[in-house]
């Protein structure tokens, strides 16, 4: 009898000392030999830090199934569990970045219905890119999904991992050409659109030159959410003159004051379009201020209007410039 009680006490002691699985052990036990990362791709367009057009490009559906036939209509719900990313990284020695809870969402609003006497839902589980605002370009994200069944059902797999390669295109504006004067059209030079005009004097000694020139603007990507607004300023800075002179192996001077003005400093790129429907306009006057035999240079530079949410930023560097060079023939 004493031996019998001793055995019972020993069992109770062992049971009381048994620890629950830690998170990693529980996850590993739940996964068993199952480790899939369904690879998907998605893309988004970013304007001033906010994305739109978040699209899932490619995906592979995961069959939502029960371990046996459903006794009645069973609903399986899928929820994204971001807390599993750290555990996954530890288990599989990876370094997947953390994600915002709203960055991704399950297909079909995370609801999958399995009819009575069936084992698999008609709809498959995959991940949709929902809001890429806080995601980085050209980055692979791990998206863990937990599955749970109603009506007493038991899912075949309770945790599924997806990976999505996200590509984000920043919407930027650049100068892509404009109107010509005579036989001279703008062309790309050192990354900028360049008008190099050699102007002559007529019989009365007056310089024949353009009264104005239009500058067209283009976007780096189609922005479907709304139109884009371009803004510009004139630039005759010393840094511009010095840099262009060095690149051109020539000496340029800035345009004389009172010879130019930006008479139309804004343009619009329609939604879903790449090119502006109107133009920026630079006007010229007082040609008597230009000396013959001298190379003159001025620029029009795209800028961002911080007060306008639809003001797309300009591409960095030379692409944001329209450059105008006048040379008065003697």
mmCIF file with all atom_site columns, C-alpha atoms in Angstrom, residues 42-216:
data_model
loop_
_atom_site.group_PDB
_atom_site.id
_atom_site.type_symbol
_atom_site.label_atom_id
_atom_site.label_alt_id
_atom_site.label_comp_id
_atom_site.label_asym_id
_atom_site.label_entity_id
_atom_site.label_seq_id
_atom_site.pdbx_PDB_ins_code
_atom_site.Cartn_x
_atom_site.Cartn_y
_atom_site.Cartn_z
_atom_site.occupancy
_atom_site.B_iso_or_equiv
_atom_site.pdbx_formal_charge
_atom_site.auth_seq_id
_atom_site.auth_comp_id
_atom_site.auth_asym_id
_atom_site.auth_atom_id
_atom_site.pdbx_PDB_model_num
ATOM 1   C CA . UNK A 1 42  ? 3.403   43.298 -54.843 1.00 0.00 ? 42  UNK A CA 1
ATOM 2   C CA . UNK A 1 43  ? 3.899   46.880 -55.932 1.00 0.00 ? 43  UNK A CA 1
ATOM 3   C CA . UNK A 1 44  ? 2.831   50.369 -54.927 1.00 0.00 ? 44  UNK A CA 1
ATOM 4   C CA . UNK A 1 45  ? 3.277   53.974 -56.021 1.00 0.00 ? 45  UNK A CA 1
ATOM 5   C CA . UNK A 1 46  ? 4.536   56.462 -53.440 1.00 0.00 ? 46  UNK A CA 1
ATOM 6   C CA . UNK A 1 47  ? 3.909   60.206 -53.494 1.00 0.00 ? 47  UNK A CA 1
ATOM 7   C CA . UNK A 1 48  ? 5.347   62.340 -50.698 1.00 0.00 ? 48  UNK A CA 1
ATOM 8   C CA . UNK A 1 49  ? 5.590   59.355 -48.363 1.00 0.00 ? 49  UNK A CA 1
ATOM 9   C CA . UNK A 1 50  ? 2.073   58.014 -48.962 1.00 0.00 ? 50  UNK A CA 1
ATOM 10  C CA . UNK A 1 51  ? 1.421   55.012 -51.193 1.00 0.00 ? 51  UNK A CA 1
ATOM 11  C CA . UNK A 1 52  ? -1.465  54.300 -53.524 1.00 0.00 ? 52  UNK A CA 1
ATOM 12  C CA . UNK A 1 53  ? -2.265  51.681 -56.096 1.00 0.00 ? 53  UNK A CA 1
ATOM 13  C CA . UNK A 1 54  ? -1.116  48.959 -53.705 1.00 0.00 ? 54  UNK A CA 1
ATOM 14  C CA . UNK A 1 55  ? -1.333  45.844 -55.874 1.00 0.00 ? 55  UNK A CA 1
ATOM 15  C CA . UNK A 1 56  ? -0.645  42.147 -55.422 1.00 0.00 ? 56  UNK A CA 1
ATOM 16  C CA . UNK A 1 57  ? 1.013   41.102 -58.669 1.00 0.00 ? 57  UNK A CA 1
ATOM 17  C CA . UNK A 1 58  ? 1.563   37.375 -58.240 1.00 0.00 ? 58  UNK A CA 1
ATOM 18  C CA . UNK A 1 59  ? 0.431   34.911 -55.597 1.00 0.00 ? 59  UNK A CA 1
ATOM 19  C CA . UNK A 1 60  ? -0.035  31.221 -54.884 1.00 0.00 ? 60  UNK A CA 1
ATOM 20  C CA . UNK A 1 61  ? -3.185  30.164 -53.098 1.00 0.00 ? 61  UNK A CA 1
ATOM 21  C CA . UNK A 1 62  ? -2.969  27.937 -50.031 1.00 0.00 ? 62  UNK A CA 1
ATOM 22  C CA . UNK A 1 63  ? -5.833  25.400 -49.669 1.00 0.00 ? 63  UNK A CA 1
ATOM 23  C CA . UNK A 1 64  ? -7.773  25.921 -46.430 1.00 0.00 ? 64  UNK A CA 1
ATOM 24  C CA . UNK A 1 65  ? -8.633  22.427 -45.176 1.00 0.00 ? 65  UNK A CA 1
ATOM 25  C CA . UNK A 1 66  ? -9.865  20.494 -42.175 1.00 0.00 ? 66  UNK A CA 1
ATOM 26  C CA . UNK A 1 67  ? -8.441  17.264 -40.830 1.00 0.00 ? 67  UNK A CA 1
ATOM 27  C CA . UNK A 1 68  ? -11.757 15.573 -41.600 1.00 0.00 ? 68  UNK A CA 1
ATOM 28  C CA . UNK A 1 69  ? -15.122 16.211 -43.222 1.00 0.00 ? 69  UNK A CA 1
ATOM 29  C CA . UNK A 1 70  ? -17.046 19.148 -41.763 1.00 0.00 ? 70  UNK A CA 1
ATOM 30  C CA . UNK A 1 71  ? -20.028 18.050 -39.670 1.00 0.00 ? 71  UNK A CA 1
ATOM 31  C CA . UNK A 1 72  ? -21.828 21.227 -40.777 1.00 0.00 ? 72  UNK A CA 1
ATOM 32  C CA . UNK A 1 73  ? -20.907 24.448 -42.532 1.00 0.00 ? 73  UNK A CA 1
ATOM 33  C CA . UNK A 1 74  ? -17.598 25.491 -40.995 1.00 0.00 ? 74  UNK A CA 1
ATOM 34  C CA . UNK A 1 75  ? -15.977 28.897 -41.192 1.00 0.00 ? 75  UNK A CA 1
ATOM 35  C CA . UNK A 1 76  ? -12.214 29.123 -41.069 1.00 0.00 ? 76  UNK A CA 1
ATOM 36  C CA . UNK A 1 77  ? -10.809 32.543 -40.181 1.00 0.00 ? 77  UNK A CA 1
ATOM 37  C CA . UNK A 1 78  ? -7.338  33.769 -41.093 1.00 0.00 ? 78  UNK A CA 1
ATOM 38  C CA . UNK A 1 79  ? -5.611  36.508 -39.128 1.00 0.00 ? 79  UNK A CA 1
ATOM 39  C CA . UNK A 1 80  ? -2.160  37.982 -39.578 1.00 0.00 ? 80  UNK A CA 1
ATOM 40  C CA . UNK A 1 81  ? -0.050  37.460 -36.462 1.00 0.00 ? 81  UNK A CA 1
ATOM 41  C CA . UNK A 1 82  ? 2.937   39.807 -36.613 1.00 0.00 ? 82  UNK A CA 1
ATOM 42  C CA . UNK A 1 83  ? 4.265   38.485 -33.308 1.00 0.00 ? 83  UNK A CA 1
ATOM 43  C CA . UNK A 1 84  ? 5.356   35.290 -35.062 1.00 0.00 ? 84  UNK A CA 1
ATOM 44  C CA . UNK A 1 85  ? 7.968   37.080 -37.173 1.00 0.00 ? 85  UNK A CA 1
ATOM 45  C CA . UNK A 1 86  ? 10.533  37.159 -34.363 1.00 0.00 ? 86  UNK A CA 1
ATOM 46  C CA . UNK A 1 87  ? 9.897   33.493 -33.537 1.00 0.00 ? 87  UNK A CA 1
ATOM 47  C CA . UNK A 1 88  ? 10.236  32.508 -37.188 1.00 0.00 ? 88  UNK A CA 1
ATOM 48  C CA . UNK A 1 89  ? 13.516  34.393 -37.443 1.00 0.00 ? 89  UNK A CA 1
ATOM 49  C CA . UNK A 1 90  ? 14.874  32.570 -34.404 1.00 0.00 ? 90  UNK A CA 1
ATOM 50  C CA . UNK A 1 91  ? 13.703  29.152 -35.551 1.00 0.00 ? 91  UNK A CA 1
ATOM 51  C CA . UNK A 1 92  ? 14.982  29.439 -39.106 1.00 0.00 ? 92  UNK A CA 1
ATOM 52  C CA . UNK A 1 93  ? 17.913  31.835 -38.630 1.00 0.00 ? 93  UNK A CA 1
ATOM 53  C CA . UNK A 1 94  ? 16.499  34.573 -40.825 1.00 0.00 ? 94  UNK A CA 1
ATOM 54  C CA . UNK A 1 95  ? 16.201  38.336 -40.398 1.00 0.00 ? 95  UNK A CA 1
ATOM 55  C CA . UNK A 1 96  ? 12.780  39.222 -41.747 1.00 0.00 ? 96  UNK A CA 1
ATOM 56  C CA . UNK A 1 97  ? 11.799  42.813 -40.866 1.00 0.00 ? 97  UNK A CA 1
ATOM 57  C CA . UNK A 1 98  ? 8.820   43.629 -38.680 1.00 0.00 ? 98  UNK A CA 1
ATOM 58  C CA . UNK A 1 99  ? 5.656   44.839 -40.405 1.00 0.00 ? 99  UNK A CA 1
ATOM 59  C CA . UNK A 1 100 ? 2.819   47.200 -39.619 1.00 0.00 ? 100 UNK A CA 1
ATOM 60  C CA . UNK A 1 101 ? -0.436  45.398 -38.811 1.00 0.00 ? 101 UNK A CA 1
ATOM 61  C CA . UNK A 1 102 ? -2.199  47.079 -41.748 1.00 0.00 ? 102 UNK A CA 1
ATOM 62  C CA . UNK A 1 103 ? 0.484   46.474 -44.363 1.00 0.00 ? 103 UNK A CA 1
ATOM 63  C CA . UNK A 1 104 ? -1.035  43.184 -45.561 1.00 0.00 ? 104 UNK A CA 1
ATOM 64  C CA . UNK A 1 105 ? -4.404  41.435 -45.375 1.00 0.00 ? 105 UNK A CA 1
ATOM 65  C CA . UNK A 1 106 ? -5.680  37.906 -46.075 1.00 0.00 ? 106 UNK A CA 1
ATOM 66  C CA . UNK A 1 107 ? -7.652  37.224 -49.229 1.00 0.00 ? 107 UNK A CA 1
ATOM 67  C CA . UNK A 1 108 ? -11.470 37.097 -49.003 1.00 0.00 ? 108 UNK A CA 1
ATOM 68  C CA . UNK A 1 109 ? -11.356 39.207 -45.835 1.00 0.00 ? 109 UNK A CA 1
ATOM 69  C CA . UNK A 1 110 ? -9.859  36.254 -44.001 1.00 0.00 ? 110 UNK A CA 1
ATOM 70  C CA . UNK A 1 111 ? -13.063 34.163 -44.145 1.00 0.00 ? 111 UNK A CA 1
ATOM 71  C CA . UNK A 1 112 ? -13.244 30.710 -45.780 1.00 0.00 ? 112 UNK A CA 1
ATOM 72  C CA . UNK A 1 113 ? -16.396 28.599 -45.742 1.00 0.00 ? 113 UNK A CA 1
ATOM 73  C CA . UNK A 1 114 ? -16.303 24.813 -45.876 1.00 0.00 ? 114 UNK A CA 1
ATOM 74  C CA . UNK A 1 115 ? -19.598 23.112 -46.675 1.00 0.00 ? 115 UNK A CA 1
ATOM 75  C CA . UNK A 1 116 ? -20.930 20.190 -44.688 1.00 0.00 ? 116 UNK A CA 1
ATOM 76  C CA . UNK A 1 117 ? -19.224 16.879 -45.543 1.00 0.00 ? 117 UNK A CA 1
ATOM 77  C CA . UNK A 1 118 ? -16.406 18.729 -47.309 1.00 0.00 ? 118 UNK A CA 1
ATOM 78  C CA . UNK A 1 119 ? -12.829 19.141 -46.141 1.00 0.00 ? 119 UNK A CA 1
ATOM 79  C CA . UNK A 1 120 ? -11.553 22.071 -48.212 1.00 0.00 ? 120 UNK A CA 1
ATOM 80  C CA . UNK A 1 121 ? -12.860 25.579 -48.770 1.00 0.00 ? 121 UNK A CA 1
ATOM 81  C CA . UNK A 1 122 ? -13.669 26.709 -52.295 1.00 0.00 ? 122 UNK A CA 1
ATOM 82  C CA . UNK A 1 123 ? -11.537 29.847 -51.813 1.00 0.00 ? 123 UNK A CA 1
ATOM 83  C CA . UNK A 1 124 ? -7.807  29.728 -51.273 1.00 0.00 ? 124 UNK A CA 1
ATOM 84  C CA . UNK A 1 125 ? -5.769  31.748 -48.817 1.00 0.00 ? 125 UNK A CA 1
ATOM 85  C CA . UNK A 1 126 ? -3.222  34.204 -50.102 1.00 0.00 ? 126 UNK A CA 1
ATOM 86  C CA . UNK A 1 127 ? -1.947  37.591 -48.982 1.00 0.00 ? 127 UNK A CA 1
ATOM 87  C CA . UNK A 1 128 ? -2.839  40.987 -50.426 1.00 0.00 ? 128 UNK A CA 1
ATOM 88  C CA . UNK A 1 129 ? -0.699  44.105 -50.203 1.00 0.00 ? 129 UNK A CA 1
ATOM 89  C CA . UNK A 1 130 ? -2.937  46.505 -48.289 1.00 0.00 ? 130 UNK A CA 1
ATOM 90  C CA . UNK A 1 131 ? -0.947  49.615 -47.321 1.00 0.00 ? 131 UNK A CA 1
ATOM 91  C CA . UNK A 1 132 ? 2.714   49.925 -48.276 1.00 0.00 ? 132 UNK A CA 1
ATOM 92  C CA . UNK A 1 133 ? 3.177   53.368 -46.720 1.00 0.00 ? 133 UNK A CA 1
ATOM 93  C CA . UNK A 1 134 ? 5.500   52.034 -44.003 1.00 0.00 ? 134 UNK A CA 1
ATOM 94  C CA . UNK A 1 135 ? 7.236   49.454 -46.182 1.00 0.00 ? 135 UNK A CA 1
ATOM 95  C CA . UNK A 1 136 ? 10.563  49.789 -47.959 1.00 0.00 ? 136 UNK A CA 1
ATOM 96  C CA . UNK A 1 137 ? 11.251  49.364 -51.649 1.00 0.00 ? 137 UNK A CA 1
ATOM 97  C CA . UNK A 1 138 ? 12.630  46.074 -52.995 1.00 0.00 ? 138 UNK A CA 1
ATOM 98  C CA . UNK A 1 139 ? 12.213  44.294 -49.664 1.00 0.00 ? 139 UNK A CA 1
ATOM 99  C CA . UNK A 1 140 ? 10.922  40.810 -48.861 1.00 0.00 ? 140 UNK A CA 1
ATOM 100 C CA . UNK A 1 141 ? 8.448   40.691 -45.981 1.00 0.00 ? 141 UNK A CA 1
ATOM 101 C CA . UNK A 1 142 ? 7.365   37.658 -43.970 1.00 0.00 ? 142 UNK A CA 1
ATOM 102 C CA . UNK A 1 143 ? 3.610   37.534 -43.310 1.00 0.00 ? 143 UNK A CA 1
ATOM 103 C CA . UNK A 1 144 ? 2.550   34.897 -40.748 1.00 0.00 ? 144 UNK A CA 1
ATOM 104 C CA . UNK A 1 145 ? -1.115  33.831 -40.797 1.00 0.00 ? 145 UNK A CA 1
ATOM 105 C CA . UNK A 1 146 ? -3.020  31.896 -38.133 1.00 0.00 ? 146 UNK A CA 1
ATOM 106 C CA . UNK A 1 147 ? -6.009  29.735 -39.072 1.00 0.00 ? 147 UNK A CA 1
ATOM 107 C CA . UNK A 1 148 ? -8.841  28.692 -36.765 1.00 0.00 ? 148 UNK A CA 1
ATOM 108 C CA . UNK A 1 149 ? -12.065 26.805 -37.523 1.00 0.00 ? 149 UNK A CA 1
ATOM 109 C CA . UNK A 1 150 ? -15.563 27.164 -36.072 1.00 0.00 ? 150 UNK A CA 1
ATOM 110 C CA . UNK A 1 151 ? -18.171 24.486 -35.426 1.00 0.00 ? 151 UNK A CA 1
ATOM 111 C CA . UNK A 1 152 ? -15.695 22.169 -33.738 1.00 0.00 ? 152 UNK A CA 1
ATOM 112 C CA . UNK A 1 153 ? -13.587 21.773 -36.856 1.00 0.00 ? 153 UNK A CA 1
ATOM 113 C CA . UNK A 1 154 ? -9.837  21.367 -36.779 1.00 0.00 ? 154 UNK A CA 1
ATOM 114 C CA . UNK A 1 155 ? -7.683  22.903 -39.487 1.00 0.00 ? 155 UNK A CA 1
ATOM 115 C CA . UNK A 1 156 ? -5.001  20.827 -41.147 1.00 0.00 ? 156 UNK A CA 1
ATOM 116 C CA . UNK A 1 157 ? -2.469  23.606 -40.668 1.00 0.00 ? 157 UNK A CA 1
ATOM 117 C CA . UNK A 1 158 ? -2.949  26.331 -38.100 1.00 0.00 ? 158 UNK A CA 1
ATOM 118 C CA . UNK A 1 159 ? -0.014  28.561 -39.128 1.00 0.00 ? 159 UNK A CA 1
ATOM 119 C CA . UNK A 1 160 ? 0.973   29.478 -42.676 1.00 0.00 ? 160 UNK A CA 1
ATOM 120 C CA . UNK A 1 161 ? 3.857   31.728 -43.687 1.00 0.00 ? 161 UNK A CA 1
ATOM 121 C CA . UNK A 1 162 ? 3.876   33.908 -46.768 1.00 0.00 ? 162 UNK A CA 1
ATOM 122 C CA . UNK A 1 163 ? 6.643   36.068 -48.147 1.00 0.00 ? 163 UNK A CA 1
ATOM 123 C CA . UNK A 1 164 ? 6.035   39.037 -50.393 1.00 0.00 ? 164 UNK A CA 1
ATOM 124 C CA . UNK A 1 165 ? 8.608   40.971 -52.395 1.00 0.00 ? 165 UNK A CA 1
ATOM 125 C CA . UNK A 1 166 ? 7.386   44.574 -52.369 1.00 0.00 ? 166 UNK A CA 1
ATOM 126 C CA . UNK A 1 167 ? 8.475   47.067 -55.012 1.00 0.00 ? 167 UNK A CA 1
ATOM 127 C CA . UNK A 1 168 ? 7.687   50.739 -54.449 1.00 0.00 ? 168 UNK A CA 1
ATOM 128 C CA . UNK A 1 169 ? 8.029   53.376 -57.161 1.00 0.00 ? 169 UNK A CA 1
ATOM 129 C CA . UNK A 1 170 ? 8.419   56.956 -56.018 1.00 0.00 ? 170 UNK A CA 1
ATOM 130 C CA . UNK A 1 171 ? 6.541   59.427 -58.183 1.00 0.00 ? 171 UNK A CA 1
ATOM 131 C CA . UNK A 1 172 ? 8.881   62.171 -59.307 1.00 0.00 ? 172 UNK A CA 1
ATOM 132 C CA . UNK A 1 173 ? 8.711   64.839 -61.980 1.00 0.00 ? 173 UNK A CA 1
ATOM 133 C CA . UNK A 1 174 ? 11.306  65.792 -64.561 1.00 0.00 ? 174 UNK A CA 1
ATOM 134 C CA . UNK A 1 175 ? 11.677  68.118 -67.536 1.00 0.00 ? 175 UNK A CA 1
ATOM 135 C CA . UNK A 1 176 ? 11.238  66.183 -70.767 1.00 0.00 ? 176 UNK A CA 1
ATOM 136 C CA . UNK A 1 177 ? 11.393  68.821 -73.482 1.00 0.00 ? 177 UNK A CA 1
ATOM 137 C CA . UNK A 1 178 ? 9.454   71.793 -74.769 1.00 0.00 ? 178 UNK A CA 1
ATOM 138 C CA . UNK A 1 179 ? 8.891   74.113 -77.669 1.00 0.00 ? 179 UNK A CA 1
ATOM 139 C CA . UNK A 1 180 ? 11.464  74.938 -80.345 1.00 0.00 ? 180 UNK A CA 1
ATOM 140 C CA . UNK A 1 181 ? 12.629  78.253 -81.726 1.00 0.00 ? 181 UNK A CA 1
ATOM 141 C CA . UNK A 1 182 ? 13.315  78.305 -85.405 1.00 0.00 ? 182 UNK A CA 1
ATOM 142 C CA . UNK A 1 183 ? 15.226  75.152 -86.238 1.00 0.00 ? 183 UNK A CA 1
ATOM 143 C CA . UNK A 1 184 ? 16.503  74.682 -82.689 1.00 0.00 ? 184 UNK A CA 1
ATOM 144 C CA . UNK A 1 185 ? 14.797  72.118 -80.454 1.00 0.00 ? 185 UNK A CA 1
ATOM 145 C CA . UNK A 1 186 ? 15.712  71.188 -76.896 1.00 0.00 ? 186 UNK A CA 1
ATOM 146 C CA . UNK A 1 187 ? 17.805  68.095 -76.349 1.00 0.00 ? 187 UNK A CA 1
ATOM 147 C CA . UNK A 1 188 ? 19.271  66.187 -73.423 1.00 0.00 ? 188 UNK A CA 1
ATOM 148 C CA . UNK A 1 189 ? 22.643  67.521 -72.328 1.00 0.00 ? 189 UNK A CA 1
ATOM 149 C CA . UNK A 1 190 ? 24.369  66.325 -69.166 1.00 0.00 ? 190 UNK A CA 1
ATOM 150 C CA . UNK A 1 191 ? 20.993  65.034 -68.006 1.00 0.00 ? 191 UNK A CA 1
ATOM 151 C CA . UNK A 1 192 ? 19.104  68.323 -68.458 1.00 0.00 ? 192 UNK A CA 1
ATOM 152 C CA . UNK A 1 193 ? 16.891  69.525 -71.277 1.00 0.00 ? 193 UNK A CA 1
ATOM 153 C CA . UNK A 1 194 ? 18.957  72.157 -73.064 1.00 0.00 ? 194 UNK A CA 1
ATOM 154 C CA . UNK A 1 195 ? 18.088  74.954 -75.470 1.00 0.00 ? 195 UNK A CA 1
ATOM 155 C CA . UNK A 1 196 ? 21.277  76.266 -77.140 1.00 0.00 ? 196 UNK A CA 1
ATOM 156 C CA . UNK A 1 197 ? 20.258  79.271 -79.224 1.00 0.00 ? 197 UNK A CA 1
ATOM 157 C CA . UNK A 1 198 ? 22.528  81.276 -81.509 1.00 0.00 ? 198 UNK A CA 1
ATOM 158 C CA . UNK A 1 199 ? 20.712  84.517 -82.186 1.00 0.00 ? 199 UNK A CA 1
ATOM 159 C CA . UNK A 1 200 ? 21.419  87.080 -84.887 1.00 0.00 ? 200 UNK A CA 1
ATOM 160 C CA . UNK A 1 201 ? 20.550  90.717 -85.375 1.00 0.00 ? 201 UNK A CA 1
ATOM 161 C CA . UNK A 1 202 ? 18.245  91.927 -88.099 1.00 0.00 ? 202 UNK A CA 1
ATOM 162 C CA . UNK A 1 203 ? 18.901  94.812 -90.482 1.00 0.00 ? 203 UNK A CA 1
ATOM 163 C CA . UNK A 1 204 ? 18.024  97.387 -87.853 1.00 0.00 ? 204 UNK A CA 1
ATOM 164 C CA . UNK A 1 205 ? 20.377  95.874 -85.294 1.00 0.00 ? 205 UNK A CA 1
ATOM 165 C CA . UNK A 1 206 ? 17.643  94.209 -83.232 1.00 0.00 ? 206 UNK A CA 1
ATOM 166 C CA . UNK A 1 207 ? 18.213  90.689 -81.895 1.00 0.00 ? 207 UNK A CA 1
ATOM 167 C CA . UNK A 1 208 ? 15.761  88.122 -83.208 1.00 0.00 ? 208 UNK A CA 1
ATOM 168 C CA . UNK A 1 209 ? 14.976  85.775 -80.333 1.00 0.00 ? 209 UNK A CA 1
ATOM 169 C CA . UNK A 1 210 ? 12.050  83.941 -78.746 1.00 0.00 ? 210 UNK A CA 1
ATOM 170 C CA . UNK A 1 211 ? 9.549   85.960 -76.752 1.00 0.00 ? 211 UNK A CA 1
ATOM 171 C CA . UNK A 1 212 ? 8.790   82.823 -74.728 1.00 0.00 ? 212 UNK A CA 1
ATOM 172 C CA . UNK A 1 213 ? 9.400   79.067 -74.671 1.00 0.00 ? 213 UNK A CA 1
ATOM 173 C CA . UNK A 1 214 ? 7.243   76.308 -73.209 1.00 0.00 ? 214 UNK A CA 1
ATOM 174 C CA . UNK A 1 215 ? 8.702   73.612 -70.963 1.00 0.00 ? 215 UNK A CA 1
ATOM 175 C CA . UNK A 1 216 ? 6.969   70.245 -70.734 1.00 0.00 ? 216 UNK A CA 1
#
